[in-house]
JSON list of C-alpha atoms (C1' of nucleotides) in Angstrom, two decimals:
[
{"chain": "A", "resi": 64, "resn": "MET", "atom": "CA", "xyz": [0.13, -0.31, 0.36]},
{"chain": "A", "resi": 65, "resn": "LEU", "atom": "CA", "xyz": [2.67, 2.65, 0.97]},
{"chain": "A", "resi": 66, "resn": "ASN", "atom": "CA", "xyz": [5.57, 2.22, -2.01]},
{"chain": "A", "resi": 67, "resn": "GLU", "atom": "CA", "xyz": [8.43, 4.36, -1.35]},
{"chain": "A", "resi": 68, "resn": "LEU", "atom": "CA", "xyz": [8.02, 7.55, -3.41]},
{"chain": "A", "resi": 69, "resn": "ASP", "atom": "CA", "xyz": [10.59, 8.61, -6.40]},
{"chain": "A", "resi": 70, "resn": "PRO", "atom": "CA", "xyz": [12.89, 10.98, -4.37]},
{"chain": "A", "resi": 71, "resn": "LEU", "atom": "CA", "xyz": [13.29, 12.80, -7.84]},
{"chain": "A", "resi": 72, "resn": "LEU", "atom": "CA", "xyz": [9.91, 13.53, -8.08]},
{"chain": "A", "resi": 73, "resn": "HIS", "atom": "CA", "xyz": [8.79, 13.99, -4.72]},
{"chain": "A", "resi": 74, "resn": "SER", "atom": "CA", "xyz": [10.45, 17.47, -4.36]},
{"chain": "A", "resi": 75, "resn": "GLN", "atom": "CA", "xyz": [8.15, 20.25, -5.23]},
{"chain": "A", "resi": 76, "resn": "LEU", "atom": "CA", "xyz": [10.16, 22.36, -7.59]},
{"chain": "A", "resi": 77, "resn": "ARG", "atom": "CA", "xyz": [11.00, 18.54, -9.53]},
{"chain": "A", "resi": 78, "resn": "LEU", "atom": "CA", "xyz": [7.07, 17.55, -9.29]},
{"chain": "A", "resi": 79, "resn": "SER", "atom": "CA", "xyz": [6.35, 20.92, -10.69]},
{"chain": "A", "resi": 80, "resn": "ILE", "atom": "CA", "xyz": [8.84, 20.42, -14.07]},
{"chain": "A", "resi": 81, "resn": "MET", "atom": "CA", "xyz": [7.58, 17.71, -14.23]},
{"chain": "A", "resi": 82, "resn": "SER", "atom": "CA", "xyz": [3.55, 18.51, -14.05]},
{"chain": "A", "resi": 83, "resn": "LEU", "atom": "CA", "xyz": [4.00, 21.28, -16.55]},
{"chain": "A", "resi": 84, "resn": "LEU", "atom": "CA", "xyz": [6.20, 19.11, -19.15]},
{"chain": "A", "resi": 85, "resn": "VAL", "atom": "CA", "xyz": [3.64, 15.96, -18.78]},
{"chain": "A", "resi": 86, "resn": "SER", "atom": "CA", "xyz": [0.93, 18.40, -20.43]},
{"chain": "A", "resi": 87, "resn": "LEU", "atom": "CA", "xyz": [3.27, 20.57, -22.68]},
{"chain": "A", "resi": 88, "resn": "GLU", "atom": "CA", "xyz": [5.43, 18.08, -24.01]},
{"chain": "A", "resi": 89, "resn": "GLU", "atom": "CA", "xyz": [8.33, 20.34, -24.54]},
{"chain": "A", "resi": 90, "resn": "ALA", "atom": "CA", "xyz": [8.72, 23.97, -22.56]},
{"chain": "A", "resi": 91, "resn": "GLU", "atom": "CA", "xyz": [11.32, 27.03, -22.74]},
{"chain": "A", "resi": 92, "resn": "PHE", "atom": "CA", "xyz": [13.92, 27.46, -19.99]},
{"chain": "A", "resi": 93, "resn": "VAL", "atom": "CA", "xyz": [12.14, 31.03, -19.27]},
{"chain": "A", "resi": 94, "resn": "TYR", "atom": "CA", "xyz": [8.60, 29.45, -19.55]},
{"chain": "A", "resi": 95, "resn": "LEU", "atom": "CA", "xyz": [9.25, 27.21, -16.99]},
{"chain": "A", "resi": 96, "resn": "LYS", "atom": "CA", "xyz": [11.36, 30.02, -14.57]},
{"chain": "A", "resi": 97, "resn": "GLU", "atom": "CA", "xyz": [8.03, 31.83, -14.97]},
{"chain": "A", "resi": 98, "resn": "LYS", "atom": "CA", "xyz": [5.53, 29.36, -14.37]},
{"chain": "A", "resi": 99, "resn": "THR", "atom": "CA", "xyz": [6.93, 27.69, -11.48]},
{"chain": "A", "resi": 100, "resn": "LYS", "atom": "CA", "xyz": [8.48, 30.97, -10.00]},
{"chain": "A", "resi": 101, "resn": "ALA", "atom": "CA", "xyz": [11.54, 29.44, -8.94]},
{"chain": "A", "resi": 102, "resn": "SER", "atom": "CA", "xyz": [15.38, 31.56, -9.55]},
{"chain": "A", "resi": 103, "resn": "ALA", "atom": "CA", "xyz": [17.31, 30.35, -12.39]},
{"chain": "A", "resi": 104, "resn": "GLY", "atom": "CA", "xyz": [19.97, 29.04, -10.42]},
{"chain": "A", "resi": 105, "resn": "ASN", "atom": "CA", "xyz": [17.58, 26.35, -9.09]},
{"chain": "A", "resi": 106, "resn": "LEU", "atom": "CA", "xyz": [15.96, 25.72, -12.07]},
{"chain": "A", "resi": 107, "resn": "SER", "atom": "CA", "xyz": [19.15, 24.86, -13.63]},
{"chain": "A", "resi": 108, "resn": "LEU", "atom": "CA", "xyz": [20.34, 22.34, -10.93]},
{"chain": "A", "resi": 109, "resn": "GLN", "atom": "CA", "xyz": [16.52, 21.15, -10.64]},
{"chain": "A", "resi": 110, "resn": "LEU", "atom": "CA", "xyz": [16.34, 20.38, -14.44]},
{"chain": "A", "resi": 111, "resn": "ASP", "atom": "CA", "xyz": [19.99, 19.08, -14.60]},
{"chain": "A", "resi": 112, "resn": "LYS", "atom": "CA", "xyz": [18.74, 16.18, -12.07]},
{"chain": "A", "resi": 113, "resn": "LEU", "atom": "CA", "xyz": [15.69, 15.48, -13.93]},
{"chain": "A", "resi": 114, "resn": "LYS", "atom": "CA", "xyz": [17.81, 15.12, -16.94]},
{"chain": "A", "resi": 115, "resn": "GLU", "atom": "CA", "xyz": [20.83, 12.92, -15.57]},
{"chain": "A", "resi": 116, "resn": "ALA", "atom": "CA", "xyz": [17.90, 10.82, -14.36]},
{"chain": "A", "resi": 117, "resn": "GLY", "atom": "CA", "xyz": [17.01, 10.75, -17.97]},
{"chain": "A", "resi": 118, "resn": "TYR", "atom": "CA", "xyz": [13.38, 12.12, -17.32]},
{"chain": "A", "resi": 119, "resn": "VAL", "atom": "CA", "xyz": [13.92, 15.22, -19.55]},
{"chain": "A", "resi": 120, "resn": "GLU", "atom": "CA", "xyz": [15.74, 15.93, -22.52]},
{"chain": "A", "resi": 121, "resn": "VAL", "atom": "CA", "xyz": [17.32, 19.34, -22.62]},
{"chain": "A", "resi": 122, "resn": "ILE", "atom": "CA", "xyz": [18.09, 21.14, -26.01]},
{"chain": "A", "resi": 123, "resn": "LYS", "atom": "CA", "xyz": [20.27, 24.30, -26.03]},
{"chain": "A", "resi": 124, "resn": "THR", "atom": "CA", "xyz": [19.72, 26.38, -28.90]},
{"chain": "A", "resi": 125, "resn": "PHE", "atom": "CA", "xyz": [19.82, 30.28, -29.62]},
{"chain": "A", "resi": 126, "resn": "LYS", "atom": "CA", "xyz": [16.66, 32.31, -31.20]},
{"chain": "A", "resi": 127, "resn": "ASN", "atom": "CA", "xyz": [17.39, 36.13, -31.79]},
{"chain": "A", "resi": 128, "resn": "ASN", "atom": "CA", "xyz": [20.88, 35.62, -30.87]},
{"chain": "A", "resi": 129, "resn": "TYR", "atom": "CA", "xyz": [20.13, 34.51, -26.90]},
{"chain": "A", "resi": 130, "resn": "PRO", "atom": "CA", "xyz": [20.43, 31.06, -25.87]},
{"chain": "A", "resi": 131, "resn": "LEU", "atom": "CA", "xyz": [17.41, 29.44, -25.71]},
{"chain": "A", "resi": 132, "resn": "THR", "atom": "CA", "xyz": [16.95, 26.13, -23.53]},
{"chain": "A", "resi": 133, "resn": "LYS", "atom": "CA", "xyz": [13.78, 23.82, -24.34]},
{"chain": "A", "resi": 134, "resn": "CYS", "atom": "CA", "xyz": [12.97, 21.41, -22.09]},
{"chain": "A", "resi": 135, "resn": "LYS", "atom": "CA", "xyz": [11.07, 17.90, -23.34]},
{"chain": "A", "resi": 136, "resn": "ILE", "atom": "CA", "xyz": [9.72, 15.30, -21.00]},
{"chain": "A", "resi": 137, "resn": "THR", "atom": "CA", "xyz": [11.34, 11.69, -22.25]},
{"chain": "A", "resi": 138, "resn": "LYS", "atom": "CA", "xyz": [8.78, 8.26, -22.04]},
{"chain": "A", "resi": 139, "resn": "LYS", "atom": "CA", "xyz": [10.86, 7.46, -18.94]},
{"chain": "A", "resi": 140, "resn": "GLY", "atom": "CA", "xyz": [10.00, 10.56, -17.41]},
{"chain": "A", "resi": 141, "resn": "ILE", "atom": "CA", "xyz": [6.34, 10.06, -18.15]},
{"chain": "A", "resi": 142, "resn": "LYS", "atom": "CA", "xyz": [6.08, 6.83, -16.90]},
{"chain": "A", "resi": 143, "resn": "ALA", "atom": "CA", "xyz": [8.15, 7.42, -13.85]},
{"chain": "A", "resi": 144, "resn": "PHE", "atom": "CA", "xyz": [5.74, 10.53, -13.04]},
{"chain": "A", "resi": 145, "resn": "GLU", "atom": "CA", "xyz": [2.39, 8.08, -13.72]},
{"chain": "A", "resi": 146, "resn": "LYS", "atom": "CA", "xyz": [4.38, 5.68, -11.17]},
{"chain": "A", "resi": 147, "resn": "TYR", "atom": "CA", "xyz": [4.58, 8.65, -8.66]},
{"chain": "A", "resi": 148, "resn": "ILE", "atom": "CA", "xyz": [0.88, 9.47, -9.35]},
{"chain": "A", "resi": 149, "resn": "ASN", "atom": "CA", "xyz": [-0.02, 5.44, -8.39]},
{"chain": "A", "resi": 150, "resn": "ASP", "atom": "CA", "xyz": [2.18, 5.62, -5.47]},
{"chain": "A", "resi": 151, "resn": "ILE", "atom": "CA", "xyz": [1.38, 8.95, -3.90]},
{"chain": "A", "resi": 152, "resn": "LYS", "atom": "CA", "xyz": [-2.26, 7.60, -4.07]},
{"chain": "A", "resi": 153, "resn": "GLY", "atom": "CA", "xyz": [-1.76, 4.88, -1.02]},
{"chain": "A", "resi": 154, "resn": "TYR", "atom": "CA", "xyz": [-0.54, 8.11, 1.00]},
{"chain": "A", "resi": 155, "resn": "LEU", "atom": "CA", "xyz": [-3.34, 10.08, 0.18]},
{"chain": "A", "resi": 156, "resn": "HIS", "atom": "CA", "xyz": [-6.32, 7.47, 0.44]},
{"chain": "A", "resi": 157, "resn": "LEU", "atom": "CA", "xyz": [-7.16, 7.86, -3.01]},
{"chain": "A", "resi": 158, "resn": "GLU", "atom": "CA", "xyz": [-9.25, 4.90, -4.49]},
{"chain": "B", "resi": 30, "resn": "MET", "atom": "CA", "xyz": [-3.71, 25.54, -9.60]},
{"chain": "B", "resi": 31, "resn": "LEU", "atom": "CA", "xyz": [-0.28, 25.23, -8.38]},
{"chain": "B", "resi": 32, "resn": "ASN", "atom": "CA", "xyz": [-0.17, 25.98, -4.72]},
{"chain": "B", "resi": 33, "resn": "GLU", "atom": "CA", "xyz": [3.01, 25.79, -2.74]},
{"chain": "B", "resi": 34, "resn": "LEU", "atom": "CA", "xyz": [2.66, 21.84, -0.59]},
{"chain": "B", "resi": 35, "resn": "ASP", "atom": "CA", "xyz": [2.85, 22.63, 2.89]},
{"chain": "B", "resi": 36, "resn": "PRO", "atom": "CA", "xyz": [6.55, 21.63, 3.51]},
{"chain": "B", "resi": 37, "resn": "LEU", "atom": "CA", "xyz": [5.79, 20.06, 6.97]},
{"chain": "B", "resi": 38, "resn": "LEU", "atom": "CA", "xyz": [3.79, 17.53, 4.83]},
{"chain": "B", "resi": 39, "resn": "HIS", "atom": "CA", "xyz": [5.94, 17.12, 1.57]},
{"chain": "B", "resi": 40, "resn": "SER", "atom": "CA", "xyz": [8.41, 14.97, 3.08]},
{"chain": "B", "resi": 41, "resn": "GLN", "atom": "CA", "xyz": [7.66, 10.69, 2.90]},
{"chain": "B", "resi": 42, "resn": "LEU", "atom": "CA", "xyz": [8.07, 9.97, 6.55]},
{"chain": "B", "resi": 43, "resn": "ARG", "atom": "CA", "xyz": [5.87, 12.47, 8.26]},
{"chain": "B", "resi": 44, "resn": "LEU", "atom": "CA", "xyz": [3.15, 12.03, 5.27]},
{"chain": "B", "resi": 45, "resn": "SER", "atom": "CA", "xyz": [3.61, 8.32, 6.36]},
{"chain": "B", "resi": 46, "resn": "ILE", "atom": "CA", "xyz": [2.89, 9.24, 9.63]},
{"chain": "B", "resi": 47, "resn": "MET", "atom": "CA", "xyz": [-0.22, 11.63, 8.88]},
{"chain": "B", "resi": 48, "resn": "SER", "atom": "CA", "xyz": [-1.48, 8.72, 6.30]},
{"chain": "B", "resi": 49, "resn": "LEU", "atom": "CA", "xyz": [-1.57, 6.64, 9.36]},
{"chain": "B", "resi": 50, "resn": "LEU", "atom": "CA", "xyz": [-2.78, 8.88, 12.07]},
{"chain": "B", "resi": 51, "resn": "VAL", "atom": "CA", "xyz": [-5.86, 9.96, 9.81]},
{"chain": "B", "resi": 52, "resn": "SER", "atom": "CA", "xyz": [-7.07, 6.69, 9.13]},
{"chain": "B", "resi": 53, "resn": "LEU", "atom": "CA", "xyz": [-6.39, 5.08, 12.91]},
{"chain": "B", "resi": 54, "resn": "GLU", "atom": "CA", "xyz": [-6.87, 8.22, 15.00]},
{"chain": "B", "resi": 55, "resn": "GLU", "atom": "CA", "xyz": [-4.33, 6.96, 17.54]},
{"chain": "B", "resi": 56, "resn": "ALA", "atom": "CA", "xyz": [-1.23, 4.98, 17.34]},
{"chain": "B", "resi": 57, "resn": "GLU", "atom": "CA", "xyz": [1.82, 3.94, 19.41]},
{"chain": "B", "resi": 58, "resn": "PHE", "atom": "CA", "xyz": [5.62, 4.83, 18.49]},
{"chain": "B", "resi": 59, "resn": "VAL", "atom": "CA", "xyz": [6.44, 1.34, 18.37]},
{"chain": "B", "resi": 60, "resn": "TYR", "atom": "CA", "xyz": [3.70, 0.86, 15.52]},
{"chain": "B", "resi": 61, "resn": "LEU", "atom": "CA", "xyz": [4.40, 3.54, 13.49]},
{"chain": "B", "resi": 62, "resn": "LYS", "atom": "CA", "xyz": [8.12, 2.72, 13.61]},
{"chain": "B", "resi": 63, "resn": "GLU", "atom": "CA", "xyz": [7.07, -0.69, 12.18]},
{"chain": "B", "resi": 64, "resn": "LYS", "atom": "CA", "xyz": [4.42, 0.54, 9.96]},
{"chain": "B", "resi": 65, "resn": "THR", "atom": "CA", "xyz": [6.36, 3.10, 8.23]},
{"chain": "B", "resi": 66, "resn": "LYS", "atom": "CA", "xyz": [9.89, 0.97, 8.52]},
{"chain": "B", "resi": 67, "resn": "ALA", "atom": "CA", "xyz": [11.84, 4.41, 9.97]},
{"chain": "B", "resi": 68, "resn": "SER", "atom": "CA", "xyz": [14.08, 4.40, 12.67]},
{"chain": "B", "resi": 69, "resn": "ALA", "atom": "CA", "xyz": [13.26, 5.09, 16.19]},
{"chain": "B", "resi": 70, "resn": "GLY", "atom": "CA", "xyz": [15.78, 8.36, 16.00]},
{"chain": "B", "resi": 71, "resn": "ASN", "atom": "CA", "xyz": [14.08, 9.38, 12.45]},
{"chain": "B", "resi": 72, "resn": "LEU", "atom": "CA", "xyz": [10.83, 8.66, 14.11]},
{"chain": "B", "resi": 73, "resn": "SER", "atom": "CA", "xyz": [11.47, 10.77, 17.10]},
{"chain": "B", "resi": 74, "resn": "LEU", "atom": "CA", "xyz": [12.22, 13.84, 15.12]},
{"chain": "B", "resi": 75, "resn": "GLN", "atom": "CA", "xyz": [10.03, 13.65, 12.53]},
{"chain": "B", "resi": 76, "resn": "LEU", "atom": "CA", "xyz": [6.97, 13.07, 15.12]},
{"chain": "B", "resi": 77, "resn": "ASP", "atom": "CA", "xyz": [8.72, 16.02, 16.98]},
{"chain": "B", "resi": 78, "resn": "LYS", "atom": "CA", "xyz": [8.32, 18.44, 13.98]},
{"chain": "B", "resi": 79, "resn": "LEU", "atom": "CA", "xyz": [4.70, 17.24, 13.34]},
{"chain": "B", "resi": 80, "resn": "LYS", "atom": "CA", "xyz": [3.90, 17.80, 17.09]},
{"chain": "B", "resi": 81, "resn": "GLU", "atom": "CA", "xyz": [5.76, 21.51, 17.12]},
{"chain": "B", "resi": 82, "resn": "ALA", "atom": "CA", "xyz": [3.44, 22.31, 14.01]},
{"chain": "B", "resi": 83, "resn": "GLY", "atom": "CA", "xyz": [0.24, 21.12, 16.46]},
{"chain": "B", "resi": 84, "resn": "TYR", "atom": "CA", "xyz": [-0.43, 18.58, 13.92]},
{"chain": "B", "resi": 85, "resn": "VAL", "atom": "CA", "xyz": [-0.26, 15.71, 16.18]},
{"chain": "B", "resi": 86, "resn": "GLU", "atom": "CA", "xyz": [-0.36, 15.30, 19.60]},
{"chain": "B", "resi": 87, "resn": "VAL", "atom": "CA", "xyz": [2.07, 13.26, 21.59]},
{"chain": "B", "resi": 88, "resn": "ILE", "atom": "CA", "xyz": [1.04, 11.07, 24.46]},
{"chain": "B", "resi": 89, "resn": "LYS", "atom": "CA", "xyz": [3.90, 9.72, 26.97]},
{"chain": "B", "resi": 90, "resn": "THR", "atom": "CA", "xyz": [2.75, 7.18, 29.26]},
{"chain": "B", "resi": 91, "resn": "PHE", "atom": "CA", "xyz": [3.78, 4.06, 30.42]},
{"chain": "B", "resi": 92, "resn": "LYS", "atom": "CA", "xyz": [2.61, 0.26, 29.88]},
{"chain": "B", "resi": 93, "resn": "ASN", "atom": "CA", "xyz": [4.06, -2.97, 32.10]},
{"chain": "B", "resi": 94, "resn": "ASN", "atom": "CA", "xyz": [6.95, -0.57, 33.12]},
{"chain": "B", "resi": 95, "resn": "TYR", "atom": "CA", "xyz": [7.68, 0.68, 30.33]},
{"chain": "B", "resi": 96, "resn": "PRO", "atom": "CA", "xyz": [7.57, 4.31, 28.49]},
{"chain": "B", "resi": 97, "resn": "LEU", "atom": "CA", "xyz": [4.86, 3.77, 26.02]},
{"chain": "B", "resi": 98, "resn": "THR", "atom": "CA", "xyz": [4.11, 6.89, 23.31]},
{"chain": "B", "resi": 99, "resn": "LYS", "atom": "CA", "xyz": [0.80, 7.46, 21.75]},
{"chain": "B", "resi": 100, "resn": "CYS", "atom": "CA", "xyz": [0.50, 9.76, 18.90]},
{"chain": "B", "resi": 101, "resn": "LYS", "atom": "CA", "xyz": [-2.86, 11.21, 17.84]},
{"chain": "B", "resi": 102, "resn": "ILE", "atom": "CA", "xyz": [-3.85, 13.63, 14.73]},
{"chain": "B", "resi": 103, "resn": "THR", "atom": "CA", "xyz": [-5.19, 16.81, 15.81]},
{"chain": "B", "resi": 104, "resn": "LYS", "atom": "CA", "xyz": [-8.09, 18.88, 13.64]},
{"chain": "B", "resi": 105, "resn": "LYS", "atom": "CA", "xyz": [-5.53, 21.11, 12.52]},
{"chain": "B", "resi": 106, "resn": "GLY", "atom": "CA", "xyz": [-3.68, 18.31, 11.35]},
{"chain": "B", "resi": 107, "resn": "ILE", "atom": "CA", "xyz": [-6.55, 17.08, 9.50]},
{"chain": "B", "resi": 108, "resn": "LYS", "atom": "CA", "xyz": [-7.44, 20.28, 7.87]},
{"chain": "B", "resi": 109, "resn": "ALA", "atom": "CA", "xyz": [-3.50, 20.51, 6.75]},
{"chain": "B", "resi": 110, "resn": "PHE", "atom": "CA", "xyz": [-3.59, 16.92, 5.56]},
{"chain": "B", "resi": 111, "resn": "GLU", "atom": "CA", "xyz": [-7.05, 17.61, 3.57]},
{"chain": "B", "resi": 112, "resn": "LYS", "atom": "CA", "xyz": [-5.15, 20.87, 2.30]},
{"chain": "B", "resi": 113, "resn": "TYR", "atom": "CA", "xyz": [-1.97, 19.04, 1.16]},
{"chain": "B", "resi": 114, "resn": "ILE", "atom": "CA", "xyz": [-4.16, 16.19, -0.95]},
{"chain": "B", "resi": 115, "resn": "ASN", "atom": "CA", "xyz": [-5.90, 19.24, -2.63]},
{"chain": "B", "resi": 116, "resn": "ASP", "atom": "CA", "xyz": [-2.70, 20.82, -3.48]},
{"chain": "B", "resi": 117, "resn": "ILE", "atom": "CA", "xyz": [-0.89, 18.20, -4.54]},
{"chain": "B", "resi": 118, "resn": "LYS", "atom": "CA", "xyz": [-4.01, 16.84, -6.86]},
{"chain": "B", "resi": 119, "resn": "GLY", "atom": "CA", "xyz": [-2.95, 20.23, -9.37]},
{"chain": "B", "resi": 120, "resn": "TYR", "atom": "CA", "xyz": [0.43, 18.53, -9.68]},
{"chain": "B", "resi": 121, "resn": "LEU", "atom": "CA", "xyz": [-0.85, 15.36, -10.61]},
{"chain": "B", "resi": 122, "resn": "HIS", "atom": "CA", "xyz": [-3.53, 16.06, -12.89]},
{"chain": "B", "resi": 123, "resn": "LEU", "atom": "CA", "xyz": [-6.12, 14.84, -10.55]},
{"chain": "B", "resi": 124, "resn": "GLU", "atom": "CA", "xyz": [-9.74, 16.49, -11.40]},
{"chain": "C", "resi": 118, "resn": "DT", "atom": "C1'", "xyz": [25.23, -7.84, 38.98]},
{"chain": "C", "resi": 119, "resn": "DA", "atom": "C1'", "xyz": [26.29, -8.09, 34.27]},
{"chain": "C", "resi": 120, "resn": "DA", "atom": "C1'", "xyz": [24.54, -8.55, 29.58]},
{"chain": "C", "resi": 121, "resn": "DA", "atom": "C1'", "xyz": [20.86, -7.55, 26.70]},
{"chain": "C", "resi": 122, "resn": "DG", "atom": "C1'", "xyz": [16.52, -5.57, 25.63]},
{"chain": "C", "resi": 123, "resn": "DT", "atom": "C1'", "xyz": [12.89, -2.06, 25.18]},
{"chain": "C", "resi": 124, "resn": "DA", "atom": "C1'", "xyz": [11.35, 2.37, 24.35]},
{"chain": "C", "resi": 125, "resn": "DG", "atom": "C1'", "xyz": [12.91, 6.43, 23.36]},
{"chain": "C", "resi": 126, "resn": "DT", "atom": "C1'", "xyz": [15.84, 11.33, 22.78]},
{"chain": "C", "resi": 127, "resn": "DT", "atom": "C1'", "xyz": [19.65, 14.05, 21.16]},
{"chain": "C", "resi": 128, "resn": "DA", "atom": "C1'", "xyz": [24.00, 15.09, 18.65]},
{"chain": "C", "resi": 129, "resn": "DA", "atom": "C1'", "xyz": [26.79, 14.44, 14.52]},
{"chain": "C", "resi": 130, "resn": "DT", "atom": "C1'", "xyz": [26.80, 13.65, 9.77]},
{"chain": "C", "resi": 131, "resn": "DT", "atom": "C1'", "xyz": [24.86, 13.45, 5.45]},
{"chain": "C", "resi": 132, "resn": "DT", "atom": "C1'", "xyz": [21.92, 14.67, 1.49]},
{"chain": "C", "resi": 133, "resn": "DT", "atom": "C1'", "xyz": [19.13, 18.28, -0.29]},
{"chain": "C", "resi": 134, "resn": "DA", "atom": "C1'", "xyz": [17.69, 22.35, -1.79]},
{"chain": "C", "resi": 135, "resn": "DT", "atom": "C1'", "xyz": [18.17, 27.27, -2.25]},
{"chain": "C", "resi": 136, "resn": "DT", "atom": "C1'", "xyz": [20.95, 31.20, -2.66]},
{"chain": "C", "resi": 137, "resn": "DA", "atom": "C1'", "xyz": [24.41, 34.28, -4.48]},
{"chain": "C", "resi": 138, "resn": "DA", "atom": "C1'", "xyz": [27.77, 35.11, -7.04]},
{"chain": "C", "resi": 139, "resn": "DC", "atom": "C1'", "xyz": [29.64, 34.48, -11.53]},
{"chain": "C", "resi": 140, "resn": "DC", "atom": "C1'", "xyz": [29.95, 34.00, -17.29]},
{"chain": "C", "resi": 141, "resn": "DA", "atom": "C1'", "xyz": [29.23, 34.73, -21.89]},
{"chain": "C", "resi": 142, "resn": "DA", "atom": "C1'", "xyz": [27.28, 37.36, -24.79]},
{"chain": "C", "resi": 143, "resn": "DA", "atom": "C1'", "xyz": [23.78, 41.18, -26.42]},
{"chain": "C", "resi": 144, "resn": "DT", "atom": "C1'", "xyz": [21.65, 45.57, -26.38]},
{"chain": "C", "resi": 145, "resn": "DA", "atom": "C1'", "xyz": [21.52, 50.06, -24.96]},
{"chain": "C", "resi": 146, "resn": "DA", "atom": "C1'", "xyz": [23.23, 54.73, -23.06]},
{"chain": "C", "resi": 147, "resn": "DT", "atom": "C1'", "xyz": [26.98, 57.90, -22.59]},
{"chain": "D", "resi": 71, "resn": "DA", "atom": "C1'", "xyz": [33.41, 52.76, -28.51]},
{"chain": "D", "resi": 72, "resn": "DT", "atom": "C1'", "xyz": [33.62, 51.69, -24.40]},
{"chain": "D", "resi": 73, "resn": "DT", "atom": "C1'", "xyz": [30.83, 51.49, -20.23]},
{"chain": "D", "resi": 74, "resn": "DA", "atom": "C1'", "xyz": [26.30, 49.57, -18.13]},
{"chain": "D", "resi": 75, "resn": "DT", "atom": "C1'", "xyz": [22.58, 46.72, -18.36]},
{"chain": "D", "resi": 76, "resn": "DT", "atom": "C1'", "xyz": [19.58, 42.75, -19.51]},
{"chain": "D", "resi": 77, "resn": "DT", "atom": "C1'", "xyz": [19.36, 38.20, -20.96]},
{"chain": "D", "resi": 78, "resn": "DG", "atom": "C1'", "xyz": [20.10, 33.43, -20.57]},
{"chain": "D", "resi": 79, "resn": "DG", "atom": "C1'", "xyz": [21.87, 30.84, -17.95]},
{"chain": "D", "resi": 80, "resn": "DT", "atom": "C1'", "xyz": [26.03, 27.94, -14.70]},
{"chain": "D", "resi": 81, "resn": "DT", "atom": "C1'", "xyz": [28.41, 26.86, -11.09]},
{"chain": "D", "resi": 82, "resn": "DA", "atom": "C1'", "xyz": [30.14, 27.21, -6.46]},
{"chain": "D", "resi": 83, "resn": "DA", "atom": "C1'", "xyz": [28.84, 28.34, -1.23]},
{"chain": "D", "resi": 84, "resn": "DT", "atom": "C1'", "xyz": [25.51, 28.02, 1.92]},
{"chain": "D", "resi": 85, "resn": "DA", "atom": "C1'", "xyz": [21.30, 27.06, 4.36]},
{"chain": "D", "resi": 86, "resn": "DA", "atom": "C1'", "xyz": [18.12, 23.69, 5.22]},
{"chain": "D", "resi": 87, "resn": "DA", "atom": "C1'", "xyz": [16.27, 19.06, 6.01]},
{"chain": "D", "resi": 88, "resn": "DA", "atom": "C1'", "xyz": [16.67, 14.41, 6.46]},
{"chain": "D", "resi": 89, "resn": "DT", "atom": "C1'", "xyz": [19.22, 10.39, 8.03]},
{"chain": "D", "resi": 90, "resn": "DT", "atom": "C1'", "xyz": [22.14, 7.84, 11.06]},
{"chain": "D", "resi": 91, "resn": "DA", "atom": "C1'", "xyz": [25.07, 6.51, 14.83]},
{"chain": "D", "resi": 92, "resn": "DA", "atom": "C1'", "xyz": [25.49, 7.23, 19.86]},
{"chain": "D", "resi": 93, "resn": "DC", "atom": "C1'", "xyz": [23.46, 8.19, 23.96]},
{"chain": "D", "resi": 94, "resn": "DT", "atom": "C1'", "xyz": [19.88, 7.83, 28.38]},
{"chain": "D", "resi": 95, "resn": "DA", "atom": "C1'", "xyz": [17.12, 5.64, 31.23]},
{"chain": "D", "resi": 96, "resn": "DC", "atom": "C1'", "xyz": [14.78, 1.95, 32.88]},
{"chain": "D", "resi": 97, "resn": "DT", "atom": "C1'", "xyz": [13.67, -3.53, 33.05]},
{"chain": "D", "resi": 98, "resn": "DT", "atom": "C1'", "xyz": [14.26, -8.20, 31.88]},
{"chain": "D", "resi": 99, "resn": "DT", "atom": "C1'", "xyz": [16.95, -12.16, 31.89]},
{"chain": "D", "resi": 100, "resn": "DA", "atom": "C1'", "xyz": [21.06, -15.11, 32.89]}
]
DNA sequence: TAAAGTAGTTAATTTTATTAACCAAATAAT
DNA sequence: ATTATTTGGTTAATAAAATTAACTACTTTA
């Protein structure tokens, strides 16, 4: 009934990022920063952890001469997110 | 849509404790230790934080000459737990 | 009465998360 | 045209949180 909660997802900021990416499929760094209200530094670090885990893909390009970082959730990331949902349901007494 | 998650509840062990207490109304320290598989030390500290927040009541008694610590969720704790459920639903895209 | 067990607490350490400082390039101001 | 400011980040330093290890106090067993 009470499964371990993936520590990579059980973090407010990383969960916010994944929550956004799971519906959007792709989002820019600045967009995530605005939506999550995180500092750039914190966002950069947490994105990196999600990337290291293979949960997101980080694509660095340029737009209007400025760096543009795009983030995409991976299949592994979607699976992990869905597992997290089911795991935490046990804690919350949902179905 | 994405509310702040109460940091006191957004912790695996404290959430486990609250999850158990919200259905049981009362539980002994040793029972919580077994159910959560936490070490006594960790449980002691996390229970203390929940107590400091007013989410649980900790009652120290004796049973068969041994110390017996009983834990009860408070009204405030139940409210906080229910709020947490609703808040995290936004992250999980549940209703 | 010494050893081992119960039921915890507290101090020390490790792990995580957040902030603050920094970098590289672009644009705007002087 | 070189100084200041802004954009879009990264990395190093710090703060906060969680976990473990060590300790307390008492009890039971040998």
